[in-house]
Amino acid sequence: MEGVFVSDLILPVRERSKFAERVYVFDTTLRDGEQTPGVCFTLEEKLEIAKKLDDLGVDVIEGGFPANSDEETQAMKRIKDLGLSAKICGLARCVEADVDACIKADVDRVHIFIATSDVHLKYKLKMDEKKAYDQALASAEYVKAHGLECEFSCEDATRTPVERLLKFYRGVEACGSDINNVPDTVGVMEPEAMFSLISMLKGRLKRPISMHCHNDFGLAVANTLAGVKAGASQVHTAINGLGERAGNASLEQTVTALVAMYGVKTGVKLYLLKDASKLVERASMIKLMPNYPIVGENAFAHEAGIHVHGVLAKAECYEPLTPEMVGQKRRIVMGKHTGKHAVANFVKEQYSLDEEQIRAVVDKVRCLTINKKKITEGDVTAIVEGVLGSVAEEEKVVKLDEILIVTGNKITPTASVQLTMNDSKRVAAGVGTGPVDALSRAIQSALGEEIKLLNYKLEAISGGTDSLCTVEVVVEDKEGKTAMGMAVGGDIVMSSVYALMESLNRIYGKRRTKK
Ligand code: KIV
Ligand code: ZN
């Protein structure tokens, strides 16, 4: 597949797997995803997420648990009223009141569930197996009698004796239930065991099989894929892997792996994944780890020198798929692992600079990586712009030799400078309202003339206290000549010094040109 660079070793696995023609995506971001501790979507957010899921191309949206409250029922009705292409599903326990709430919410499908494992029957439901079985069948019949699609789950299926599982699924199938969902409720499965379980169910049940895997051991996606390899034709997923405790199988990882690794079709448009992930990140207020696969900030970021070189030569060297495929962008990050040569190569390939300018940029980048953890492409561009706009060393009239700035909560900001101007040393000090003001006064005193600071602009390039900043200044001399200076750095005071020095040299340059 174009843009996918996975291992050939997968090919025999593909051959021996029993993939369905097409895998249906049942998204539960709005139901199990909202059960993530601390997550609560507003009605507007629910509608926005539902629309995004529909654009993305999921087949079923589990919009909530209508029996929870009247607001939840109304919210689901509003989702249904959006008239989306995806089917809208509501969750219900195996009791009539819950199914009624789903009917009231006008859903297309009702997802009924009842716990079947010993531990759940005994301690949670306090019910014997026979009662649970009767309730499951009665509910399936009730859903079908209302002309709705029925999906049935044995909660805690993966800790339920398999003969009991078969009995429940066969029982509801006989009542007309349309799909058998297999929840790994506590995330206690591993891929081989899941493959065996689903293979067995697939061989002995009539209706399609669906996967619902939790991530307690970090295996939710692997277990979901194992189920699909055994013939399951529907997967339950949640954007950003949201869900109870450690979450559900991530939609982004599951569908991308299905398509890229196994060539299995789903209706999901991969290039919208990053967008959907960002929306859910904002609405859930749960920030993704930078190393989160597929949609994380670092999923297509490269730092170490050798990787940058390789990835620029041929992205396939260090990327299993193209970032654009999943709506991402490649990012080149300079960090402490980036060697001088790698920075120089990167700068050469990205910008047209002469050797001296390249050396200046590399020195600045290297110097910054000592203090700052990572330097992004944006930071390098700002450094390049600074170097391009700077006055050549041999043309500088004023040079900074030494500087000392003292500031604090109980002292007046004071600066002392030593400058060299046309081979003569000048030393002076100044006080001001802040360190930059003190500095500007000290420099003016050393130069023996008044130069007004017309404009001073300080901007952080990237977030964080270790962020790079740009300083832009505009100065004016007594004759009304103005000049601009700009500097980029990790230290706001020193960047201000360099920007000021730059602007002064421009002023002196202008005077020389006039003569
Ligand atoms: O994890 C689970 O068992 C569930 C059920 C409601 C299907 O979410
Ligand atoms: Zn669940």
XYZ file of C-alpha atoms and ligand atoms in Angstrom:
524
model
C 0.000 0.000 0.000
C 1.328 3.429 -0.968
C 2.840 5.371 1.899
C 2.991 2.325 4.198
C 6.353 0.768 5.037
C 5.607 -2.138 7.376
C 7.518 -5.409 7.692
C 7.281 -8.179 5.097
C 7.239 -10.606 8.010
C 3.565 -9.715 8.448
C 2.677 -11.184 5.064
C 2.366 -14.849 6.162
C 0.305 -13.696 9.162
C -2.042 -11.881 6.796
C -2.345 -15.060 4.731
C -3.351 -17.287 7.599
C -5.736 -14.808 9.285
C -9.476 -15.005 8.750
C -10.207 -11.358 8.092
C -13.719 -10.196 7.365
C -14.146 -8.399 4.017
C -14.752 -5.149 5.854
C -14.430 -4.315 9.538
C -17.109 -2.081 11.067
C -16.072 0.577 13.537
C -18.324 1.071 16.559
C -17.094 4.117 18.407
C -17.765 4.447 22.118
C -15.996 7.760 22.860
C -19.298 9.288 23.959
C -20.262 6.347 26.202
C -17.324 4.303 27.584
C -15.027 7.245 26.715
C -17.116 9.567 28.848
C -16.762 7.077 31.713
C -13.072 8.063 31.875
C -12.509 9.446 35.376
C -12.930 13.222 35.241
C -14.426 13.405 31.751
C -17.806 15.010 31.191
C -18.804 16.314 27.782
C -21.246 19.190 27.446
C -24.166 18.780 25.050
C -22.383 20.987 22.481
C -19.233 18.893 22.780
C -21.226 15.686 22.342
C -22.817 17.028 19.172
C -19.477 18.258 17.851
C -17.788 14.929 18.572
C -20.662 12.970 17.014
C -20.383 15.067 13.822
C -16.630 14.575 13.750
C -17.019 10.803 14.202
C -19.468 10.777 11.332
C -17.105 12.768 9.090
C -14.386 10.342 10.080
C -16.555 7.521 8.733
C -17.279 5.363 11.785
C -20.217 2.999 11.289
C -21.844 3.176 14.716
C -21.736 5.891 17.369
C -22.520 4.725 20.889
C -23.868 8.047 22.086
C -24.474 7.233 25.739
C -26.477 5.355 28.334
C -29.953 6.959 28.103
C -31.256 5.349 31.304
C -28.640 7.363 33.184
C -30.704 10.541 33.179
C -33.237 12.523 31.246
C -30.459 14.850 30.013
C -28.560 11.874 28.630
C -31.688 10.660 26.811
C -32.252 14.161 25.387
C -28.591 14.493 24.363
C -28.814 11.205 22.489
C -31.987 12.305 20.790
C -30.194 15.488 19.686
C -27.379 13.352 18.259
C -29.925 11.261 16.399
C -31.602 14.436 15.098
C -28.336 15.464 13.443
C -29.267 12.965 10.741
C -25.769 11.492 10.499
C -24.822 8.569 8.267
C -23.541 6.551 11.238
C -26.014 4.443 13.193
C -26.733 5.734 16.678
C -26.601 3.211 19.484
C -27.605 3.456 23.135
C -26.427 1.238 26.000
C -28.961 -0.585 28.183
C -28.859 -3.089 31.017
C -31.073 -6.094 30.397
C -34.146 -4.440 31.882
C -37.152 -2.956 30.089
C -36.761 0.519 31.592
C -33.272 0.862 30.105
C -34.414 -0.306 26.697
C -37.369 2.086 26.919
C -34.939 4.976 27.534
C -33.067 3.966 24.356
C -36.344 3.855 22.441
C -37.171 7.311 23.769
C -33.783 8.530 22.559
C -34.784 7.259 19.108
C -31.673 5.100 18.627
C -31.084 2.740 15.697
C -29.402 0.092 17.815
C -29.660 -0.970 21.453
C -26.542 -2.425 23.056
C -27.829 -4.625 25.880
C -25.449 -6.156 28.386
C -25.484 -8.380 31.423
C -22.586 -9.697 33.469
C -21.919 -13.427 33.095
C -18.734 -14.164 35.078
C -19.011 -15.832 38.495
C -17.539 -12.852 40.302
C -19.971 -10.380 38.696
C -23.013 -12.626 39.111
C -22.268 -13.304 42.772
C -21.006 -9.942 44.031
C -22.398 -7.337 41.662
C -25.682 -8.643 40.346
C -26.329 -11.026 43.274
C -28.157 -13.147 40.762
C -27.867 -16.736 39.633
C -26.932 -17.674 36.071
C -30.458 -18.761 35.155
C -31.965 -15.392 36.121
C -29.287 -13.503 34.159
C -29.896 -15.752 31.162
C -33.652 -15.208 31.258
C -33.196 -11.457 31.541
C -30.785 -11.408 28.591
C -33.219 -13.297 26.374
C -36.224 -11.247 27.455
C -34.344 -8.020 26.689
C -33.199 -9.193 23.270
C -36.796 -10.101 22.460
C -38.009 -6.728 23.743
C -35.507 -4.794 21.598
C -36.379 -6.806 18.499
C -40.123 -6.443 19.172
C -39.558 -2.674 18.822
C -37.950 -3.146 15.432
C -34.484 -2.065 16.562
C -31.065 -3.572 15.972
C -29.826 -5.512 18.971
C -26.196 -5.924 20.030
C -25.629 -8.159 23.030
C -22.659 -8.189 25.435
C -21.752 -10.712 28.110
C -20.053 -8.301 30.482
C -16.723 -9.715 31.749
C -16.919 -12.261 28.916
C -13.223 -13.060 29.146
C -13.578 -14.327 32.738
C -16.748 -16.284 31.971
C -16.590 -20.073 31.367
C -16.741 -20.518 27.582
C -19.664 -22.954 27.620
C -21.691 -20.343 29.530
C -20.667 -17.688 27.028
C -21.837 -19.840 24.152
C -25.133 -20.513 25.906
C -25.848 -16.780 26.368
C -24.851 -15.758 22.842
C -26.799 -18.628 21.271
C -29.801 -17.825 23.439
C -29.971 -14.179 22.351
C -29.268 -15.119 18.727
C -32.367 -17.303 18.869
C -34.322 -14.217 20.022
C -33.177 -12.307 16.948
C -30.164 -10.433 18.381
C -28.019 -9.138 15.516
C -24.482 -9.007 16.834
C -22.446 -10.663 19.602
C -20.087 -8.276 21.377
C -17.274 -9.777 23.462
C -16.105 -7.392 26.187
C -12.726 -7.878 27.791
C -14.150 -5.748 30.574
C -11.104 -5.723 32.844
C -8.491 -5.966 30.078
C -7.280 -9.368 31.250
C -6.694 -11.038 27.882
C -3.609 -11.355 25.726
C -3.587 -11.739 21.933
C -3.094 -15.513 21.561
C -5.811 -16.300 24.072
C -8.107 -13.778 22.401
C -7.453 -15.319 18.999
C -8.442 -18.768 20.348
C -11.568 -17.474 22.077
C -12.841 -15.587 19.026
C -11.973 -18.449 16.671
C -14.049 -20.781 18.832
C -17.002 -18.344 19.054
C -16.829 -17.586 15.357
C -17.048 -21.303 14.550
C -20.039 -21.886 16.782
C -22.161 -18.735 16.498
C -24.247 -17.511 13.591
C -24.165 -13.727 14.042
C -21.183 -11.411 13.540
C -18.708 -10.990 16.381
C -17.606 -7.675 17.829
C -14.595 -6.785 20.024
C -14.633 -4.516 23.093
C -11.209 -4.459 24.733
C -9.966 -2.527 27.732
C -6.366 -1.455 28.119
C -5.483 -2.437 31.687
C -2.318 -4.237 30.537
C -1.757 -1.986 27.519
C -3.039 -4.747 25.215
C -6.414 -3.377 24.134
C -5.395 -2.703 20.529
C -3.383 -5.957 20.256
C -6.319 -7.971 21.625
C -8.778 -6.222 19.309
C -6.558 -7.008 16.316
C -6.227 -10.639 17.474
C -10.017 -10.871 17.518
C -10.234 -9.422 14.007
C -7.611 -11.902 12.801
C -9.894 -14.649 14.125
C -12.860 -13.296 12.182
C -14.499 -10.568 14.313
C -16.065 -8.034 11.975
C -16.754 -5.134 14.330
C -14.422 -3.290 16.713
C -15.366 -1.060 19.630
C -12.940 1.839 19.881
C -12.626 5.256 21.505
C -10.779 8.318 20.289
C -7.499 8.823 22.163
C -8.153 5.458 23.839
C -10.519 7.050 26.356
C -12.613 4.781 28.560
C -12.972 3.275 32.020
C -9.671 3.081 33.966
C -6.841 2.569 31.422
C -9.319 3.093 28.596
C -10.583 1.284 25.508
C -8.800 0.297 22.303
C -7.764 3.537 20.625
C -9.638 4.234 17.412
C -6.602 5.797 15.735
C -4.279 2.898 16.517
C -6.795 0.166 15.769
C -7.953 1.399 12.370
C -4.490 2.470 11.229
C -3.063 -0.933 12.153
C -5.960 -2.714 10.432
C -5.402 -0.819 7.200
C -1.605 -0.472 7.217
C -0.585 -3.829 8.691
C -3.281 -6.123 7.363
C -4.805 -4.278 4.425
C -8.240 -4.655 6.042
C -10.880 -2.177 4.906
C -12.778 0.070 7.291
C -14.876 3.117 6.454
C -12.593 5.451 8.435
C -10.802 8.292 6.650
C -7.373 8.057 8.206
C -6.374 11.589 7.223
C -8.989 12.978 9.635
C -7.626 11.102 12.645
C -5.389 13.862 13.989
C -8.216 16.353 13.735
C -10.646 14.121 15.622
C -8.036 13.376 18.258
C -7.414 17.092 18.831
C -11.124 17.771 19.236
C -11.522 15.008 21.835
C -8.326 16.092 23.588
C -9.800 19.569 23.995
C -13.281 18.414 25.026
C -12.078 15.740 27.459
C -9.329 17.970 28.835
C -7.091 14.910 28.801
C -3.797 15.782 27.167
C -2.250 13.085 25.017
C 1.228 11.861 25.886
C 3.624 13.246 23.237
C 4.718 9.699 22.368
C 1.121 8.513 21.842
C 1.129 6.446 18.609
C -0.266 7.815 15.331
C -1.705 11.105 16.622
C 0.755 12.106 19.385
C 2.921 15.204 19.026
C 6.079 13.123 18.662
C 4.624 10.339 16.496
C 6.354 11.840 13.444
C 9.026 13.978 15.144
C 12.713 13.206 14.683
C 15.587 14.390 16.781
C 18.847 12.468 16.777
C 21.242 13.533 13.997
C 21.402 10.221 12.233
C 17.612 9.946 12.168
C 17.178 13.446 10.781
C 19.677 12.695 8.049
C 17.962 9.386 7.233
C 14.462 10.763 7.327
C 15.360 13.698 5.082
C 17.073 11.338 2.632
C 14.118 8.913 2.623
C 11.315 9.217 5.152
C 10.736 5.448 5.005
C 14.037 4.988 6.901
C 12.407 6.040 10.154
C 8.679 6.239 9.465
C 6.316 3.260 9.097
C 3.806 5.387 7.209
C 3.635 8.902 5.864
C 2.417 11.453 8.431
C -0.045 12.978 5.933
C -1.844 9.648 5.764
C -3.143 10.152 9.317
C -3.441 13.937 9.153
C -0.085 14.523 10.839
C 3.017 16.530 9.896
C 6.655 15.544 10.128
C 8.566 17.634 12.666
C 12.307 17.953 12.863
C 13.486 18.667 16.375
C 17.000 19.696 17.323
C 18.022 18.486 20.741
C 21.073 17.592 22.723
C 21.475 14.409 20.648
C 21.749 16.378 17.443
C 25.378 16.608 16.351
C 26.909 19.720 14.748
C 26.972 18.060 11.333
C 23.339 17.087 11.513
C 22.329 20.653 12.384
C 24.505 21.990 9.549
C 23.056 19.472 7.074
C 19.568 20.287 8.142
C 20.143 24.041 7.857
C 21.822 23.602 4.434
C 18.938 21.560 3.109
C 16.233 23.838 4.394
C 17.669 27.319 3.804
C 20.005 28.952 1.316
C 22.797 30.385 3.438
C 26.524 30.832 2.889
C 29.072 28.869 4.936
C 29.591 31.623 7.477
C 25.871 32.075 8.040
C 25.452 28.321 8.418
C 28.217 28.291 11.038
C 26.484 31.133 12.905
C 23.128 29.329 12.869
C 24.674 26.021 13.952
C 26.523 27.695 16.823
C 23.329 29.341 18.031
C 21.309 26.143 17.747
C 23.974 24.097 19.552
C 24.291 26.700 22.235
C 20.545 26.719 22.768
C 20.209 22.943 22.925
C 22.390 23.021 26.033
C 19.749 25.000 27.924
C 16.592 24.107 26.093
C 15.389 20.538 25.743
C 14.246 20.700 22.153
C 14.499 23.176 19.324
C 11.789 22.916 16.709
C 11.891 23.842 13.033
C 10.126 27.103 13.965
C 12.929 27.953 16.372
C 15.594 27.250 13.720
C 13.740 29.457 11.224
C 13.737 32.292 13.753
C 17.469 31.816 14.329
C 18.099 31.821 10.557
C 16.100 35.024 10.196
C 18.133 36.583 12.983
C 21.415 35.593 11.318
C 20.273 36.800 7.884
C 19.331 40.174 9.267
C 22.495 40.686 11.313
C 25.332 43.123 10.583
C 28.568 41.422 9.473
C 31.190 41.210 12.215
C 33.804 43.361 10.369
C 31.237 46.097 9.753
C 30.288 46.521 13.389
C 31.202 49.924 14.826
C 30.223 49.068 18.400
C 31.106 45.756 19.995
C 30.046 44.440 23.339
C 32.906 43.281 25.568
C 31.331 42.792 28.964
C 28.019 43.279 30.617
C 26.692 42.911 34.154
C 23.051 43.335 35.041
C 21.715 43.204 38.583
C 18.046 43.081 39.399
C 15.889 41.832 42.253
C 12.883 42.620 44.415
C 14.726 45.049 46.688
C 17.264 46.678 44.392
C 16.989 49.111 41.519
C 17.859 47.351 38.275
C 21.413 48.338 37.405
C 23.561 47.589 34.352
C 27.246 48.184 33.676
C 28.750 47.707 30.225
C 32.114 47.763 28.548
C 31.981 48.474 24.812
C 34.611 48.880 22.125
C 33.816 51.689 19.722
C 36.261 52.300 16.887
C 39.033 50.648 18.905
C 38.414 52.735 22.020
C 37.131 51.108 25.197
C 34.066 52.685 26.838
C 32.768 51.764 30.281
C 29.533 53.043 31.845
C 26.665 52.120 34.138
C 23.002 52.969 34.307
C 19.909 52.326 36.406
C 16.367 51.917 35.091
C 12.850 50.700 35.743
C 13.827 47.204 34.605
C 16.950 45.391 33.388
C 16.414 46.362 29.738
C 15.852 50.015 30.609
C 18.993 50.023 32.805
C 20.951 48.409 30.011
C 19.766 50.895 27.407
C 20.798 53.779 29.670
C 24.223 52.255 30.368
C 24.861 51.781 26.636
C 23.804 55.352 25.848
C 26.067 56.649 28.576
C 29.001 54.598 27.196
C 28.334 55.895 23.676
C 28.024 59.474 24.958
C 24.853 60.193 23.056
C 21.158 59.839 23.529
C 19.578 57.078 21.523
C 15.879 56.593 22.152
C 14.314 53.152 22.390
C 11.211 53.703 20.252
C 9.911 50.191 20.312
C 10.675 47.017 22.237
C 8.915 43.747 21.495
C 9.535 40.475 23.289
C 7.866 37.292 22.113
C 8.151 33.653 23.213
C 8.473 31.373 20.173
C 7.322 28.186 21.806
C 5.558 27.539 25.129
C 7.303 26.676 28.375
C 9.767 28.442 30.627
C 12.692 27.142 28.541
C 11.161 28.603 25.397
C 13.128 30.593 22.849
C 12.251 34.258 22.545
C 12.647 36.880 19.871
C 13.372 40.475 20.767
C 12.781 43.264 18.284
C 13.820 46.826 19.030
C 13.621 50.094 17.111
C 15.950 52.920 18.144
C 16.235 56.547 17.064
C 19.220 58.894 17.290
C 19.173 62.666 17.720
C 19.102 63.231 13.958
C 15.927 61.200 13.714
C 17.565 58.143 12.113
C 15.870 54.919 13.097
C 17.075 51.339 12.922
C 15.730 47.972 13.890
C 17.509 45.158 15.682
C 16.417 41.613 16.268
C 17.808 38.713 18.277
C 16.720 35.210 19.145
C 17.800 33.371 22.261
C 16.898 31.458 25.350
C 17.691 34.373 27.712
C 15.423 37.397 27.413
C 17.911 39.885 28.866
C 20.827 38.765 26.677
C 18.566 38.664 23.617
C 17.584 42.253 24.415
C 21.283 43.206 24.629
C 22.030 41.630 21.243
C 18.988 43.232 19.614
C 20.036 46.651 20.956
C 23.627 46.207 19.758
C 22.339 45.190 16.350
C 20.145 48.289 16.064
C 23.000 50.569 17.169
C 25.335 49.137 14.562
C 22.668 49.739 11.949
C 22.411 53.391 13.038
C 26.209 53.776 12.771
C 26.146 51.957 9.438
C 23.594 54.471 8.135
C 25.753 57.379 9.283
C 28.764 55.922 7.505
C 26.811 55.414 4.261
C 25.636 59.032 4.396
C 29.232 60.277 4.726
O -16.382 -3.005 29.337
C -17.540 -3.440 29.321
O -17.820 -4.571 29.690
C -18.585 -2.544 28.858
C -19.934 -3.145 28.692
C -20.992 -2.179 28.983
C -20.053 -3.716 27.332
O -18.317 -1.409 28.556
Zn -16.159 -1.086 28.410
